[in-house]
């Protein structure tokens, strides 16, 4: 275990006014009790030496997944795709991408997971398809093609449509002119990702059939990618000034969204015991509730961006704001609805680089502290693969090292606009999505044991220190801490269903909260700083049992850098 340095800071902060506790939701569901582990399949394990992770690779590591104790695996898209956006541009929703394997491999993976008591959630990318999907090939062929209305077209003789911003387009323009039919089509993401027209009932029926296909195979859930954008104002009016501050409201979240989701629920979700999670939760608590409250009969879990976006632009975050965001969401969902709790995914930097401290001195301990946080909050933890090892950002120096369409296109855009490219590259070291997509380091052999070939994206140079094999045998490793935290959550309903209340909302370094379920009460104390902090809990901890601690010592009222202590009060 790493030693903390000799800098002692006595921070006696009087702000210990607890926030009130809220009721716990009454309905108990398997997906509320589950811990979800997200696998980025390109980077998990390559079985055939082509440098790309694949299904056989995952199959070869099923026992590792079992050993983690997680309940659900969410796998990023594995369908056929020309891969402009790493599978988020699907050209056939019923075929497995050949570089990932075959449908037989998929069936074997699903069986292997189920045999080990692990469920599988698939990523459903249906706000848009690939431009290579047969629907789009037809749609663009002529204005009279039966598939024309599967997408959003604007005839050129009406002039240029009102501007819409594209997240990934080099020019930032979501309208792409297509000479074949002298019209523009809409793509909120890259021009290889045309938006589907959900107003067309035929499109909705096609998607239901696709969902039924996968549900009949026995999968256990769907993550709905970027679905808040599916219902748009298709008159495409001029947007009001300042619309960028509320993209979700102006680009999607129109009332028809709920019609589409209720239809989907009626057709699919109610017929299968599947869990459903909405990527993006609108722009208000009301929006998020409208997506997931039980009586709405739409989705199960809201996956909002407020927490993951904290300080993204500034390069640092303020713990008081971090606590406020998590607490406000918790309290807004204390009675109805349910949330995902996460600190990383394939669209973000590594958790420890972003919210912890990835220096040699503090990487291990701060990554464990963040794990303790995720495993003791209310909401379903969505834990990103590799964070159990404390993987860090790769921080590429050259644009050529990046594979992500977002980073590469933003670089071209910045270049065209004459922006400061050094500054751009520095920012990407902090936030680029490829930071979180590098291959999983299994051991200290070449390429971290991920592949025998050339990896599609560089393996982080620190794989000799940070790898699963080394951590497996070390009882103090991040990996074994993760397993202990998972077990603790699984064994204690208070950590799942217990009400939540902050103990020191204004403290700049300590995040402390209680979780209470019937007469079982817990106190979680997390030091988010690299200094020793003295802080007295308003709840008496003298007789509490320490159930989780990322240091081997512990002293009530004195918390070492990035220390996490989880106490259970004795009744
Ligand atoms: O990644 C983002 C910013 O860096 C987000 O704006 C992201 O594009 C948005 O959350 C939607 O993400 C999802 O759909 C995208 C895909 O690239 C992402 O990987 C996916 O999570 C388009 O399908």
XYZ file of C-alpha atoms and ligand atoms in Angstrom:
594
model
C 0.000 0.000 0.000
C 1.167 3.505 -0.844
C 2.287 5.701 2.039
C 0.696 9.095 2.362
C 3.180 11.968 2.456
C 4.091 13.943 5.498
C 1.986 16.982 4.721
C -0.559 17.283 7.478
C -3.260 19.798 7.115
C -5.625 20.317 9.948
C -8.920 21.273 8.418
C -11.459 21.793 11.118
C -14.489 22.923 9.251
C -17.601 23.675 11.182
C -19.954 23.050 8.293
C -21.494 19.816 9.402
C -25.160 20.670 9.050
C -26.700 17.433 7.839
C -29.186 17.466 4.982
C -32.526 15.794 5.729
C -32.973 12.131 4.883
C -35.613 11.116 2.395
C -37.868 8.130 2.187
C -36.721 5.075 0.313
C -38.637 3.940 -2.753
C -41.003 1.126 -1.974
C -40.604 -1.080 -5.005
C -37.685 -3.458 -5.027
C -36.339 -4.598 -8.391
C -33.409 -6.716 -9.470
C -31.996 -3.886 -11.570
C -31.959 -1.578 -8.551
C -29.887 -4.137 -6.670
C -27.567 -4.854 -9.585
C -24.028 -3.648 -10.187
C -23.502 -3.013 -13.877
C -20.053 -3.501 -15.392
C -19.533 -1.813 -18.752
C -17.339 -3.569 -21.306
C -15.912 -1.673 -24.257
C -15.553 -4.741 -26.497
C -12.837 -3.395 -28.808
C -10.556 -3.102 -25.825
C -11.358 -5.966 -23.489
C -9.568 -9.014 -24.914
C -8.453 -9.923 -28.425
C -8.606 -13.658 -29.167
C -7.335 -13.765 -32.757
C -4.435 -11.338 -32.924
C -6.054 -8.713 -35.172
C -5.607 -6.086 -32.478
C -9.321 -5.674 -31.837
C -11.054 -7.110 -28.795
C -13.761 -9.632 -29.650
C -16.517 -11.858 -28.290
C -14.292 -14.920 -27.991
C -11.952 -12.723 -25.987
C -14.739 -11.864 -23.568
C -15.754 -15.530 -23.430
C -12.189 -16.411 -22.426
C -12.503 -14.011 -19.471
C -15.943 -14.971 -18.183
C -14.472 -16.307 -14.977
C -12.796 -12.956 -14.388
C -16.197 -11.266 -14.741
C -17.680 -13.788 -12.332
C -14.863 -13.114 -9.878
C -15.763 -9.427 -9.799
C -19.175 -10.216 -8.350
C -21.010 -7.920 -10.775
C -24.564 -8.769 -11.834
C -24.904 -7.207 -15.261
C -22.602 -6.591 -18.186
C -23.433 -3.696 -20.492
C -21.590 -4.146 -23.760
C -21.091 -1.286 -26.239
C -22.419 -1.942 -29.766
C -21.240 -5.144 -31.440
C -23.502 -5.012 -34.493
C -22.304 -4.731 -38.066
C -20.918 -1.273 -38.637
C -18.513 0.574 -40.930
C -17.088 1.828 -37.645
C -16.911 5.539 -38.203
C -17.976 5.920 -34.564
C -16.792 2.557 -33.206
C -20.054 0.725 -33.685
C -22.394 3.618 -32.885
C -23.147 3.702 -36.614
C -24.976 0.450 -37.255
C -25.448 -0.917 -40.751
C -27.239 -4.125 -39.745
C -28.908 -4.497 -36.370
C -29.198 -8.285 -36.569
C -25.625 -9.160 -37.523
C -22.502 -9.240 -35.381
C -19.622 -7.080 -36.580
C -17.204 -9.629 -38.158
C -14.195 -8.275 -36.265
C -16.081 -9.087 -33.039
C -17.100 -12.588 -34.156
C -20.252 -14.411 -35.198
C -23.768 -14.882 -33.923
C -22.664 -18.275 -32.570
C -20.031 -16.490 -30.515
C -22.706 -14.138 -29.257
C -24.978 -17.016 -28.248
C -22.080 -18.652 -26.460
C -21.248 -15.417 -24.663
C -24.830 -14.977 -23.511
C -25.006 -18.588 -22.312
C -21.679 -18.270 -20.520
C -22.782 -15.112 -18.733
C -26.121 -16.616 -17.748
C -24.448 -19.792 -16.475
C -22.479 -17.544 -14.141
C -25.542 -15.616 -13.013
C -24.604 -12.479 -14.980
C -27.111 -10.639 -17.152
C -26.396 -8.875 -20.440
C -27.533 -5.412 -21.506
C -27.162 -4.414 -25.155
C -26.613 -0.941 -26.525
C -29.435 0.112 -28.818
C -28.388 2.899 -31.170
C -31.588 3.989 -32.874
C -31.592 7.765 -32.844
C -29.557 7.242 -35.996
C -28.233 4.420 -38.150
C -25.138 4.157 -40.288
C -25.220 5.803 -43.716
C -24.412 2.295 -44.963
C -27.601 0.785 -43.564
C -29.845 -0.602 -46.321
C -32.591 1.807 -45.196
C -30.398 4.820 -45.808
C -29.021 3.530 -49.096
C -32.629 3.245 -50.273
C -33.687 6.494 -48.703
C -31.049 8.560 -50.442
C -31.616 6.867 -53.826
C -34.570 9.042 -54.793
C -37.263 11.255 -53.344
C -39.914 8.700 -54.184
C -38.190 5.694 -52.666
C -40.385 3.886 -50.081
C -37.605 4.392 -47.494
C -37.421 8.133 -48.073
C -39.371 8.904 -44.905
C -37.088 6.772 -42.723
C -34.783 9.796 -42.359
C -35.090 13.596 -42.212
C -34.722 15.202 -45.631
C -34.890 18.854 -46.625
C -35.324 19.524 -50.387
C -32.676 21.937 -51.661
C -35.160 24.056 -53.600
C -36.519 25.250 -50.230
C -33.110 26.783 -49.573
C -30.731 25.784 -46.841
C -32.533 24.520 -43.735
C -32.182 26.426 -40.480
C -28.856 25.591 -38.874
C -28.514 22.604 -36.629
C -25.265 21.921 -34.849
C -23.651 18.508 -35.240
C -21.648 17.047 -32.378
C -19.071 15.400 -34.597
C -19.145 17.204 -37.951
C -15.934 18.947 -39.026
C -17.908 22.042 -40.001
C -20.259 21.641 -37.056
C -23.156 21.407 -39.510
C -25.840 18.742 -38.946
C -27.258 19.129 -42.464
C -25.427 17.224 -45.182
C -26.184 17.984 -48.821
C -26.717 14.869 -50.930
C -26.626 15.394 -54.686
C -28.378 12.100 -55.527
C -31.727 13.634 -54.634
C -30.719 17.300 -54.353
C -31.591 17.466 -50.673
C -30.048 17.759 -47.224
C -30.260 15.038 -44.596
C -29.961 15.529 -40.864
C -27.184 14.038 -38.731
C -26.828 15.221 -35.148
C -23.637 13.169 -34.927
C -21.254 12.475 -37.840
C -22.478 12.656 -41.436
C -22.091 8.853 -41.478
C -24.826 8.735 -38.787
C -28.094 9.990 -40.344
C -30.917 10.529 -37.834
C -33.864 8.170 -38.139
C -37.321 9.661 -38.499
C -39.246 8.423 -35.484
C -42.417 10.141 -36.649
C -42.702 7.386 -39.227
C -44.639 4.447 -37.663
C -42.846 2.082 -40.038
C -39.489 3.054 -38.509
C -40.866 2.404 -35.044
C -42.147 -0.993 -36.098
C -38.750 -1.911 -37.579
C -37.059 -0.983 -34.301
C -39.578 -2.984 -32.264
C -38.850 -6.010 -34.443
C -35.123 -5.561 -33.856
C -35.662 -5.304 -30.119
C -37.851 -8.415 -30.158
C -35.130 -10.272 -32.049
C -32.628 -9.587 -29.253
C -35.090 -10.005 -26.403
C -36.082 -13.407 -27.839
C -32.434 -14.389 -27.716
C -32.662 -13.859 -23.986
C -30.770 -10.619 -23.406
C -31.638 -8.823 -20.204
C -31.814 -5.177 -21.108
C -31.303 -2.267 -23.424
C -29.367 0.959 -23.097
C -31.006 3.515 -25.359
C -28.245 5.528 -26.947
C -28.817 9.266 -27.387
C -32.526 8.557 -27.385
C -33.510 11.930 -25.989
C -32.860 13.246 -29.503
C -35.263 10.837 -31.212
C -38.250 13.217 -30.890
C -37.402 16.515 -32.556
C -39.271 19.520 -33.826
C -39.264 18.464 -37.473
C -40.392 21.872 -38.678
C -36.763 22.762 -37.859
C -37.486 26.338 -36.783
C -34.808 28.956 -36.077
C -33.521 28.242 -32.593
C -33.572 30.965 -29.946
C -30.321 32.649 -28.941
C -28.499 30.708 -26.262
C -29.995 27.384 -27.338
C -26.544 25.763 -26.950
C -26.939 25.972 -23.209
C -29.816 23.568 -23.400
C -29.197 21.246 -26.292
C -31.442 18.473 -24.973
C -34.447 20.780 -24.828
C -33.961 22.287 -28.277
C -32.685 19.219 -30.091
C -34.955 16.588 -28.641
C -37.157 15.731 -25.682
C -40.305 16.680 -27.574
C -43.560 15.243 -26.149
C -43.690 12.516 -28.812
C -40.673 10.914 -27.138
C -42.987 9.600 -24.465
C -45.362 8.221 -27.046
C -42.463 6.328 -28.635
C -41.264 4.994 -25.290
C -44.695 3.951 -24.100
C -45.221 2.134 -27.358
C -41.854 0.391 -26.913
C -42.729 -0.484 -23.350
C -46.043 -1.903 -24.411
C -44.537 -3.885 -27.303
C -41.288 -5.060 -25.729
C -40.388 -4.092 -22.175
C -43.591 -5.302 -20.584
C -43.332 -8.635 -22.381
C -39.782 -9.444 -21.223
C -38.064 -8.990 -17.857
C -35.563 -6.516 -19.254
C -33.951 -3.497 -17.653
C -33.855 -0.288 -19.626
C -31.651 2.728 -19.268
C -31.954 6.072 -20.999
C -28.686 7.677 -22.040
C -29.349 11.338 -21.339
C -32.162 12.413 -19.092
C -33.338 15.661 -20.628
C -32.597 18.973 -19.059
C -34.576 18.917 -15.835
C -35.634 16.585 -13.060
C -39.128 16.714 -14.560
C -37.761 15.434 -17.884
C -35.890 12.640 -16.147
C -38.908 11.640 -14.067
C -41.041 11.580 -17.184
C -38.646 8.993 -18.620
C -38.394 6.631 -15.684
C -41.153 6.992 -13.110
C -42.889 3.675 -12.750
C -46.382 4.874 -13.508
C -45.144 6.294 -16.833
C -44.410 2.799 -18.135
C -41.417 3.965 -20.169
C -37.855 3.222 -18.997
C -36.282 2.109 -15.703
C -33.080 4.009 -15.071
C -32.123 7.602 -15.839
C -28.497 8.163 -16.769
C -27.959 11.906 -16.533
C -24.847 13.885 -17.472
C -24.829 16.544 -14.730
C -22.240 14.820 -12.579
C -19.960 13.573 -15.364
C -19.897 17.049 -16.902
C -18.787 18.820 -13.718
C -15.656 20.844 -14.367
C -15.120 19.214 -17.771
C -14.450 22.557 -19.410
C -12.338 23.982 -16.573
C -10.049 21.037 -15.984
C -10.768 20.875 -12.281
C -13.878 20.397 -10.239
C -15.150 21.701 -6.992
C -16.104 19.046 -4.448
C -18.903 21.164 -2.983
C -20.506 21.342 -6.421
C -19.894 17.620 -6.984
C -21.689 16.820 -3.731
C -24.494 19.226 -4.517
C -25.113 17.646 -7.911
C -25.192 14.074 -6.596
C -27.323 15.092 -3.623
C -29.842 17.097 -5.616
C -30.358 14.225 -8.016
C -30.627 11.764 -5.167
C -33.196 13.820 -3.368
C -35.227 14.437 -6.537
C -35.392 10.658 -7.045
C -35.814 9.583 -3.441
C -39.418 8.472 -3.868
C -40.029 7.901 -7.565
C -37.798 6.855 -10.412
C -34.301 5.448 -10.216
C -30.852 6.652 -11.255
C -27.588 5.297 -12.560
C -24.525 6.336 -10.570
C -21.261 6.467 -12.503
C -18.019 8.407 -12.860
C -16.764 7.152 -16.215
C -17.763 5.482 -19.448
C -16.532 5.150 -23.027
C -17.348 8.823 -23.702
C -15.189 10.128 -20.900
C -11.764 10.176 -19.362
C -10.679 7.598 -16.810
C -12.334 8.010 -13.421
C -9.107 8.289 -11.429
C -7.596 10.850 -13.819
C -10.748 12.911 -13.793
C -12.076 12.790 -10.250
C -9.207 11.267 -8.287
C -5.461 11.755 -8.484
C -3.469 9.586 -10.867
C -0.001 10.537 -9.600
C 2.149 7.620 -8.394
C 1.602 8.672 -4.810
C -2.189 8.704 -4.877
C -3.477 6.710 -7.830
C -4.173 3.513 -5.935
C -5.746 5.072 -2.923
C -7.824 7.668 -4.780
C -9.169 5.142 -7.260
C -10.259 2.940 -4.355
C -11.905 5.943 -2.751
C -13.955 6.569 -5.910
C -14.900 2.889 -6.004
C -16.083 3.148 -2.406
C -18.184 6.138 -3.412
C -19.835 4.356 -6.348
C -20.588 1.265 -4.283
C -22.187 3.143 -1.404
C -24.437 5.605 -3.224
C -28.108 5.156 -3.932
C -28.737 4.279 -7.593
C -27.468 1.442 -9.776
C -23.675 1.669 -10.120
C -22.494 1.602 -13.733
C -18.839 0.706 -13.321
C -16.520 1.137 -16.292
C -14.151 -1.719 -17.177
C -10.547 -1.102 -16.162
C -11.479 1.280 -13.362
C -11.209 -1.714 -11.029
C -7.476 -1.628 -11.832
C -7.197 2.133 -11.499
C -6.444 2.588 -15.222
C -5.394 6.136 -16.133
C -5.723 8.527 -19.077
C -3.284 7.821 -21.880
C -2.704 11.490 -22.746
C -1.639 11.178 -26.365
C 0.831 13.774 -27.656
C -0.082 13.469 -31.327
C -3.429 13.753 -33.069
C -2.482 10.697 -35.175
C -2.559 8.558 -32.029
C -6.266 9.188 -31.573
C -8.812 6.941 -33.256
C -11.977 8.653 -32.077
C -14.000 10.478 -34.735
C -14.988 13.114 -32.197
C -11.411 14.107 -31.357
C -10.145 13.856 -34.914
C -12.988 15.921 -36.365
C -12.807 18.492 -33.589
C -9.100 18.835 -34.316
C -9.832 19.508 -38.003
C -12.521 21.990 -36.995
C -10.154 23.766 -34.614
C -7.502 23.855 -37.341
C -9.914 25.332 -39.890
C -10.968 27.951 -37.377
C -7.344 28.850 -36.638
C -7.667 27.849 -32.992
C -4.685 27.139 -30.754
C -3.910 23.497 -31.567
C -1.454 23.036 -28.708
C -4.166 24.103 -26.354
C -6.565 21.715 -28.082
C -4.158 18.807 -27.610
C -3.664 19.654 -23.945
C -7.410 19.687 -23.351
C -7.773 16.327 -25.090
C -5.251 14.797 -22.690
C -7.790 15.534 -20.024
C -11.123 14.830 -21.700
C -10.735 12.876 -24.964
C -12.820 9.736 -25.142
C -9.870 7.567 -26.229
C -8.381 8.100 -22.754
C -11.017 5.718 -21.499
C -10.892 3.333 -24.457
C -7.349 1.965 -24.319
C -6.982 -1.832 -24.145
C -7.368 -3.647 -20.862
C -3.996 -4.659 -19.400
C -4.304 -8.311 -18.419
C -0.662 -8.881 -17.474
C 2.846 -7.505 -17.910
C 3.618 -9.286 -21.207
C 3.749 -7.396 -24.521
C 0.678 -5.204 -25.118
C -0.500 -6.029 -21.627
C -1.582 -9.473 -22.823
C -4.486 -7.809 -24.648
C -3.418 -8.928 -28.115
C -0.625 -10.791 -29.868
C -0.923 -8.312 -32.737
C -0.917 -4.538 -33.007
C -3.651 -3.037 -30.850
C -6.206 -0.830 -32.612
C -5.494 1.870 -30.007
C -2.267 2.074 -28.030
C -2.014 0.201 -24.757
C -1.181 2.562 -21.912
C 2.567 2.544 -21.220
C 1.930 1.942 -17.537
C 0.595 -1.587 -18.158
C 3.629 -3.150 -16.453
C 2.571 -1.562 -13.174
C -1.186 -1.520 -13.736
C -2.476 -4.909 -14.832
C -4.949 -7.519 -13.675
C -2.435 -10.330 -13.038
C -0.337 -8.204 -10.703
C -3.406 -7.072 -8.813
C -4.948 -10.524 -8.612
C -2.297 -11.749 -6.228
C -2.092 -8.569 -4.160
C -4.691 -8.465 -1.379
C -4.265 -4.672 -1.166
C -4.858 -4.040 -4.872
C -7.520 -1.833 -6.400
C -8.982 -4.969 -7.976
C -9.435 -6.745 -4.666
C -10.747 -3.575 -3.075
C -13.370 -3.387 -5.826
C -14.389 -6.989 -5.141
C -14.709 -6.243 -1.427
C -16.803 -3.140 -2.130
C -19.060 -5.107 -4.499
C -19.572 -7.824 -1.886
C -20.360 -5.253 0.775
C -23.046 -3.650 -1.372
C -24.524 -6.998 -2.337
C -24.768 -8.082 1.290
C -26.317 -4.913 2.658
C -29.660 -3.668 1.467
C -29.019 -0.363 3.224
C -26.391 0.447 0.578
C -28.946 -0.168 -2.169
C -32.271 0.992 -0.782
C -31.217 3.024 2.238
C -32.058 6.700 2.335
C -29.169 9.101 1.805
C -28.243 12.282 3.649
C -25.118 14.411 3.495
C -23.267 15.204 6.705
C -20.966 18.008 5.626
C -22.349 19.583 2.457
C -20.041 22.624 2.502
C -16.804 20.930 3.498
C -14.247 21.472 0.697
C -12.546 18.072 1.003
C -14.772 15.655 2.872
C -17.774 13.967 1.300
C -19.668 12.271 4.121
C -23.134 10.789 4.092
C -25.389 8.341 5.827
C -27.322 5.473 4.309
C -30.211 4.260 6.428
C -32.536 1.343 5.899
C -34.936 0.390 8.684
C -32.630 0.331 11.721
C -29.447 -0.315 9.774
C -27.398 2.881 9.571
C -24.153 3.527 7.745
C -21.783 6.456 7.568
C -19.477 6.891 4.586
C -16.530 9.279 4.925
C -14.479 10.085 1.833
C -11.530 12.436 1.774
C -11.318 13.858 -1.738
C -8.032 15.696 -1.098
C -4.318 14.871 -1.028
C -4.034 16.226 2.529
C -4.804 14.741 5.874
C -8.102 16.175 7.049
C -9.469 16.249 10.580
C -13.214 16.084 10.579
C -15.608 14.983 13.272
C -18.775 13.287 12.171
C -21.938 14.590 13.806
C -22.972 10.931 14.034
C -21.129 9.191 16.872
C -18.780 6.643 15.324
C -17.150 5.439 18.528
C -18.885 2.061 18.418
C -19.259 1.737 14.688
C -17.814 -1.188 12.777
C -15.462 -0.320 9.909
C -16.732 -2.293 6.916
C -14.470 -0.868 4.241
C -11.271 1.148 4.430
C -8.696 1.871 1.732
C -5.880 2.254 4.308
C -4.798 -0.348 6.792
C -5.061 2.168 9.623
C -7.970 4.195 10.761
C -8.586 6.892 13.303
C -12.022 8.387 13.830
C -11.925 12.088 13.044
C -8.697 11.968 11.064
C -8.767 11.063 7.382
C -5.639 10.500 5.340
C -5.275 11.654 1.733
C -8.085 10.101 -0.321
C -9.063 7.870 2.566
C -12.454 6.169 2.326
C -13.986 4.654 5.447
C -17.377 2.994 5.450
C -18.855 2.536 8.935
C -21.827 0.494 9.982
C -23.354 1.683 13.215
C -24.130 -0.980 15.741
C -27.830 -1.050 16.573
O -19.436 11.886 -26.116
C -19.972 12.954 -25.973
C -19.170 14.150 -25.778
O -17.816 13.801 -25.704
C -21.441 13.084 -25.916
O -21.914 14.271 -26.414
C -22.062 11.904 -26.641
O -21.902 12.085 -27.994
C -23.521 11.788 -26.298
O -23.554 11.531 -24.940
C -24.160 10.631 -27.049
O -23.362 9.506 -26.883
C -23.736 8.303 -27.475
O -24.022 8.424 -28.848
C -22.929 8.819 -29.691
C -21.707 7.946 -29.472
O -20.600 8.496 -30.125
C -21.382 7.794 -28.006
O -20.288 6.926 -27.841
C -22.613 7.290 -27.319
O -22.404 7.029 -25.958
C -23.427 8.696 -31.090
O -24.017 7.436 -31.251
